[in-house]
PDB file of C-alpha atoms in Angstrom:
ATOM      1  CA  MET A   1      77.548  59.261 131.612  1.00  0.00           C
ATOM      2  CA  ALA A   2      81.074  58.174 132.699  1.00  0.00           C
ATOM      3  CA  LEU A   3      83.642  57.208 130.142  1.00  0.00           C
ATOM      4  CA  SER A   4      85.541  54.110 130.192  1.00  0.00           C
ATOM      5  CA  HIS A   5      89.328  54.105 130.538  1.00  0.00           C
ATOM      6  CA  GLN A   6      89.476  52.994 126.912  1.00  0.00           C
ATOM      7  CA  GLN A   7      87.269  55.789 125.692  1.00  0.00           C
ATOM      8  CA  ARG A   8      89.266  58.382 127.642  1.00  0.00           C
ATOM      9  CA  ASP A   9      92.507  57.187 126.065  1.00  0.00           C
ATOM     10  CA  GLN A  10      90.940  57.289 122.643  1.00  0.00           C
ATOM     11  CA  ILE A  11      89.564  60.880 123.136  1.00  0.00           C
ATOM     12  CA  GLU A  12      92.956  61.969 124.504  1.00  0.00           C
ATOM     13  CA  ARG A  13      94.768  60.569 121.451  1.00  0.00           C
ATOM     14  CA  ARG A  14      92.287  62.330 119.138  1.00  0.00           C
ATOM     15  CA  ILE A  15      92.920  65.557 121.027  1.00  0.00           C
ATOM     16  CA  ARG A  16      96.710  65.188 120.950  1.00  0.00           C
ATOM     17  CA  ALA A  17      96.657  64.266 117.202  1.00  0.00           C
ATOM     18  CA  ALA A  18      94.473  67.380 116.484  1.00  0.00           C
ATOM     19  CA  ILE A  19      96.879  69.522 118.472  1.00  0.00           C
ATOM     20  CA  ASP A  20      99.823  68.146 116.445  1.00  0.00           C
ATOM     21  CA  ARG A  21      98.063  68.728 113.189  1.00  0.00           C
ATOM     22  CA  LEU A  22      97.035  72.247 113.939  1.00  0.00           C
ATOM     23  CA  LEU A  23     100.437  73.247 115.177  1.00  0.00           C
ATOM     24  CA  ALA A  24     101.960  71.701 112.075  1.00  0.00           C
ATOM     25  CA  GLY A  25      99.960  74.071 110.004  1.00  0.00           C
ATOM     26  CA  GLN A  26      97.269  71.645 108.823  1.00  0.00           C
ATOM     27  CA  ILE A  27      94.460  73.996 109.339  1.00  0.00           C
ATOM     28  CA  PRO A  28      91.082  72.738 108.036  1.00  0.00           C
ATOM     29  CA  PRO A  29      88.996  74.994 105.714  1.00  0.00           C
ATOM     30  CA  GLY A  30      87.117  77.523 107.726  1.00  0.00           C
ATOM     31  CA  GLY A  31      89.170  76.782 110.810  1.00  0.00           C
ATOM     32  CA  ALA A  32      92.072  78.460 112.482  1.00  0.00           C
ATOM     33  CA  CYS A  33      94.762  77.460 114.994  1.00  0.00           C
ATOM     34  CA  ASP A  34      92.504  77.953 117.942  1.00  0.00           C
ATOM     35  CA  VAL A  35      90.533  76.074 120.735  1.00  0.00           C
ATOM     36  CA  LYS A  36      87.300  76.043 118.693  1.00  0.00           C
ATOM     37  CA  THR A  37      88.909  74.310 115.764  1.00  0.00           C
ATOM     38  CA  LEU A  38      90.923  71.954 118.109  1.00  0.00           C
ATOM     39  CA  ALA A  39      87.584  70.766 119.687  1.00  0.00           C
ATOM     40  CA  ARG A  40      85.947  70.298 116.225  1.00  0.00           C
ATOM     41  CA  GLU A  41      89.020  68.416 114.926  1.00  0.00           C
ATOM     42  CA  ALA A  42      89.067  66.149 117.896  1.00  0.00           C
ATOM     43  CA  GLY A  43      85.408  65.406 117.595  1.00  0.00           C
ATOM     44  CA  ILE A  44      84.371  66.788 120.913  1.00  0.00           C
ATOM     45  CA  SER A  45      82.488  69.910 122.085  1.00  0.00           C
ATOM     46  CA  ARG A  46      84.161  72.909 123.203  1.00  0.00           C
ATOM     47  CA  ALA A  47      82.620  72.719 126.565  1.00  0.00           C
ATOM     48  CA  SER A  48      83.964  69.196 127.078  1.00  0.00           C
ATOM     49  CA  LEU A  49      87.425  70.421 126.004  1.00  0.00           C
ATOM     50  CA  TYR A  50      87.259  73.119 128.688  1.00  0.00           C
ATOM     51  CA  ARG A  51      85.706  70.982 131.497  1.00  0.00           C
ATOM     52  CA  THR A  52      87.129  67.517 131.034  1.00  0.00           C
ATOM     53  CA  TRP A  53      90.237  68.047 128.921  1.00  0.00           C
ATOM     54  CA  GLY A  54      91.345  71.492 130.209  1.00  0.00           C
ATOM     55  CA  ASN A  55      94.923  70.322 130.712  1.00  0.00           C
ATOM     56  CA  LEU A  56      95.164  69.475 126.988  1.00  0.00           C
ATOM     57  CA  LYS A  57      93.600  72.816 126.041  1.00  0.00           C
ATOM     58  CA  ASP A  58      96.152  74.441 128.104  1.00  0.00           C
ATOM     59  CA  GLU A  59      98.841  72.397 126.616  1.00  0.00           C
ATOM     60  CA  PHE A  60      97.790  73.437 123.155  1.00  0.00           C
ATOM     61  CA  GLU A  61      97.685  77.156 124.017  1.00  0.00           C
ATOM     62  CA  LYS A  62     101.141  76.891 125.572  1.00  0.00           C
ATOM     63  CA  ARG A  63     102.639  75.082 122.589  1.00  0.00           C
ATOM     64  CA  ARG A  64     100.940  77.551 120.203  1.00  0.00           C
ATOM     65  CA  ALA A  65     102.319  80.476 122.190  1.00  0.00           C
ATOM     66  CA  ALA A  66     105.753  79.015 122.221  1.00  0.00           C
ATOM     67  CA  ALA A  67     105.563  78.397 118.403  1.00  0.00           C
ATOM     68  CA  TRP A  68     104.504  82.074 117.910  1.00  0.00           C
ATOM     69  CA  ALA A  69     107.271  83.262 120.239  1.00  0.00           C
ATOM     70  CA  ALA A  70     109.731  81.268 118.166  1.00  0.00           C
ATOM     71  CA  GLY A  71     108.672  83.016 115.049  1.00  0.00           C
ATOM     72  CA  GLN A  72     106.589  80.153 113.672  1.00  0.00           C
ATOM     73  CA  GLN A  73     103.068  80.710 112.566  1.00  0.00           C
ATOM     74  CA  PRO A  74     101.109  77.414 112.445  1.00  0.00           C
ATOM     75  CA  ASP A  75      98.048  79.202 110.879  1.00  0.00           C
ATOM     76  CA  PRO A  76      99.030  80.506 107.383  1.00  0.00           C
ATOM     77  CA  ARG A  77      96.148  83.065 107.678  1.00  0.00           C
ATOM     78  CA  GLU A  78      97.626  84.409 110.986  1.00  0.00           C
ATOM     79  CA  ALA A  79     101.090  84.650 109.319  1.00  0.00           C
ATOM     80  CA  ARG A  80      99.623  86.542 106.330  1.00  0.00           C
ATOM     81  CA  ILE A  81      97.695  88.830 108.637  1.00  0.00           C
ATOM     82  CA  ALA A  82     100.969  89.492 110.556  1.00  0.00           C
ATOM     83  CA  ARG A  83     102.864  90.144 107.322  1.00  0.00           C
ATOM     84  CA  LEU A  84     100.072  92.590 106.127  1.00  0.00           C
ATOM     85  CA  ARG A  85     100.039  94.319 109.370  1.00  0.00           C
ATOM     86  CA  ASP A  86     103.746  94.853 109.184  1.00  0.00           C
ATOM     87  CA  LEU A  87     103.591  96.006 105.566  1.00  0.00           C
ATOM     88  CA  ASN A  88     100.738  98.414 106.482  1.00  0.00           C
ATOM     89  CA  GLN A  89     102.728  99.867 109.342  1.00  0.00           C
ATOM     90  CA  ARG A  90     105.838 100.377 107.055  1.00  0.00           C
ATOM     91  CA  LEU A  91     103.562 101.895 104.292  1.00  0.00           C
ATOM     92  CA  THR A  92     101.855 104.166 106.785  1.00  0.00           C
ATOM     93  CA  GLY A  93     105.201 105.418 108.062  1.00  0.00           C
ATOM     94  CA  LYS A  94     106.588 105.912 104.493  1.00  0.00           C
ATOM     95  CA  LEU A  95     103.306 107.831 103.603  1.00  0.00           C
ATOM     96  CA  ALA A  96     103.743 110.119 106.672  1.00  0.00           C
ATOM     97  CA  ARG A  97     107.422 110.880 105.756  1.00  0.00           C
ATOM     98  CA  THR A  98     106.409 111.502 102.137  1.00  0.00           C
ATOM     99  CA  HIS A  99     103.646 113.864 103.264  1.00  0.00           C
ATOM    100  CA  THR A 100     106.023 115.716 105.522  1.00  0.00           C
ATOM    101  CA  GLU A 101     108.533 116.029 102.655  1.00  0.00           C
ATOM    102  CA  LEU A 102     105.862 117.242 100.340  1.00  0.00           C
ATOM    103  CA  THR A 103     104.697 119.828 102.750  1.00  0.00           C
ATOM    104  CA  GLN A 104     108.361 121.059 103.076  1.00  0.00           C
ATOM    105  CA  LEU A 105     108.745 121.102  99.358  1.00  0.00           C
ATOM    106  CA  LYS A 106     105.573 123.138  98.915  1.00  0.00           C
ATOM    107  CA  GLU A 107     106.803 125.622 101.549  1.00  0.00           C
ATOM    108  CA  ARG A 108     110.170 125.861  99.844  1.00  0.00           C
ATOM    109  CA  HIS A 109     108.477 126.352  96.424  1.00  0.00           C
ATOM    110  CA  GLN A 110     106.349 129.244  97.850  1.00  0.00           C
ATOM    111  CA  LEU A 111     109.571 130.831  99.366  1.00  0.00           C
ATOM    112  CA  LEU A 112     111.403 130.585  96.026  1.00  0.00           C
ATOM    113  CA  LEU A 113     108.419 132.039  94.123  1.00  0.00           C
ATOM    114  CA  SER A 114     108.446 134.962  96.570  1.00  0.00           C
ATOM    115  CA  VAL A 115     112.239 135.443  96.090  1.00  0.00           C
ATOM    116  CA  LEU A 116     111.770 135.156  92.273  1.00  0.00           C
ATOM    117  CA  ALA A 117     109.017 137.723  92.270  1.00  0.00           C
ATOM    118  CA  ALA A 118     111.152 140.034  94.512  1.00  0.00           C
ATOM    119  CA  LYS A 119     114.098 139.788  92.120  1.00  0.00           C
ATOM    120  CA  ASP A 120     111.875 140.359  89.067  1.00  0.00           C
ATOM    121  CA  ASP A 121     110.495 143.509  90.774  1.00  0.00           C
ATOM    122  CA  GLU A 122     114.112 144.636  91.397  1.00  0.00           C
ATOM    123  CA  VAL A 123     115.047 144.027  87.743  1.00  0.00           C
ATOM    124  CA  GLN A 124     112.043 146.038  86.529  1.00  0.00           C
ATOM    125  CA  ARG A 125     112.867 148.816  88.994  1.00  0.00           C
ATOM    126  CA  LEU A 126     116.524 148.918  87.820  1.00  0.00           C
ATOM    127  CA  ARG A 127     115.410 148.872  84.078  1.00  0.00           C
ATOM    128  CA  ARG A 128     113.108 151.776  84.721  1.00  0.00           C
ATOM    129  CA  GLU A 129     115.915 153.620  86.613  1.00  0.00           C
ATOM    130  CA  LEU A 130     118.338 152.985  83.804  1.00  0.00           C
ATOM    131  CA  SER A 131     115.851 154.065  81.121  1.00  0.00           C
ATOM    132  CA  THR A 132     115.317 157.349  83.014  1.00  0.00           C
ATOM    133  CA  LEU A 133     119.043 157.986  83.300  1.00  0.00           C
ATOM    134  CA  THR A 134     119.729 157.198  79.568  1.00  0.00           C
ATOM    135  CA  GLY A 135     116.579 158.299  78.040  1.00  0.00           C
ATOM    136  CA  THR A 136     115.993 155.001  76.259  1.00  0.00           C
ATOM    137  CA  PHE A 137     115.340 151.521  77.182  1.00  0.00           C
ATOM    138  CA  PRO A 138     118.606 149.535  77.255  1.00  0.00           C
ATOM    139  CA  ALA A 139     119.361 147.162  74.449  1.00  0.00           C
ATOM    140  CA  PRO A 140     119.451 143.483  75.244  1.00  0.00           C
ATOM    141  CA  LEU A 141     122.961 142.187  76.194  1.00  0.00           C
ATOM    142  CA  SER A 142     123.093 140.146  73.079  1.00  0.00           C
ATOM    143  CA  SER A 143     122.682 143.258  70.846  1.00  0.00           C
ATOM    144  CA  LEU A 144     125.383 145.045  72.908  1.00  0.00           C
ATOM    145  CA  ALA A 145     127.789 142.165  72.367  1.00  0.00           C
ATOM    146  CA  ALA A 146     127.016 142.358  68.601  1.00  0.00           C
ATOM    147  CA  GLN A 147     127.652 146.085  68.514  1.00  0.00           C
ATOM    148  CA  ARG A 148     131.044 145.641  70.318  1.00  0.00           C
ATOM    149  CA  ASP A 149     132.064 142.870  67.922  1.00  0.00           C
ATOM    150  CA  ARG A 150     131.179 145.181  64.885  1.00  0.00           C
ATOM    151  CA  ARG A 151     133.299 147.982  66.374  1.00  0.00           C
ATOM    152  CA  LYS A 152     136.201 145.559  66.825  1.00  0.00           C
ATOM    153  CA  ALA A 153     135.792 144.346  63.250  1.00  0.00           C
ATOM    154  CA  ASP A 154     135.833 147.920  61.967  1.00  0.00           C
ATOM    155  CA  GLU A 155     139.042 148.873  63.683  1.00  0.00           C
TER     156      GLU A 155
END
């Protein structure tokens, strides 16, 4: 069935109006800024949009691509998805850096525990050596200082 000139103009106006609405961010519930929603909003089939109105479909896709390239997101869901992808990427990177830092801190902790154990062993060895030389276990430093202070007070 052939369309009259008036019908063709009316359909073209509906398609162009739908293009303008979608690119302005007026996305209907359950729709997106895509060809399927464009056809539904214009009141024509998708097949008709592809076959008969392919030039307007191409215009829509070019204008949508230009809007996206300019940083505009006509579809708020698409903008939200883009923001969430960006956030996910940043958080994944931060998690990887934190994991690396945690691994390094664990390795450093193990190294310091080993050093501390070695120092403790050395202190124990020196105490044993000192006790064999003096025959008694050395007094703690605080009691040695107290003895020194008493001697000074007695003088």
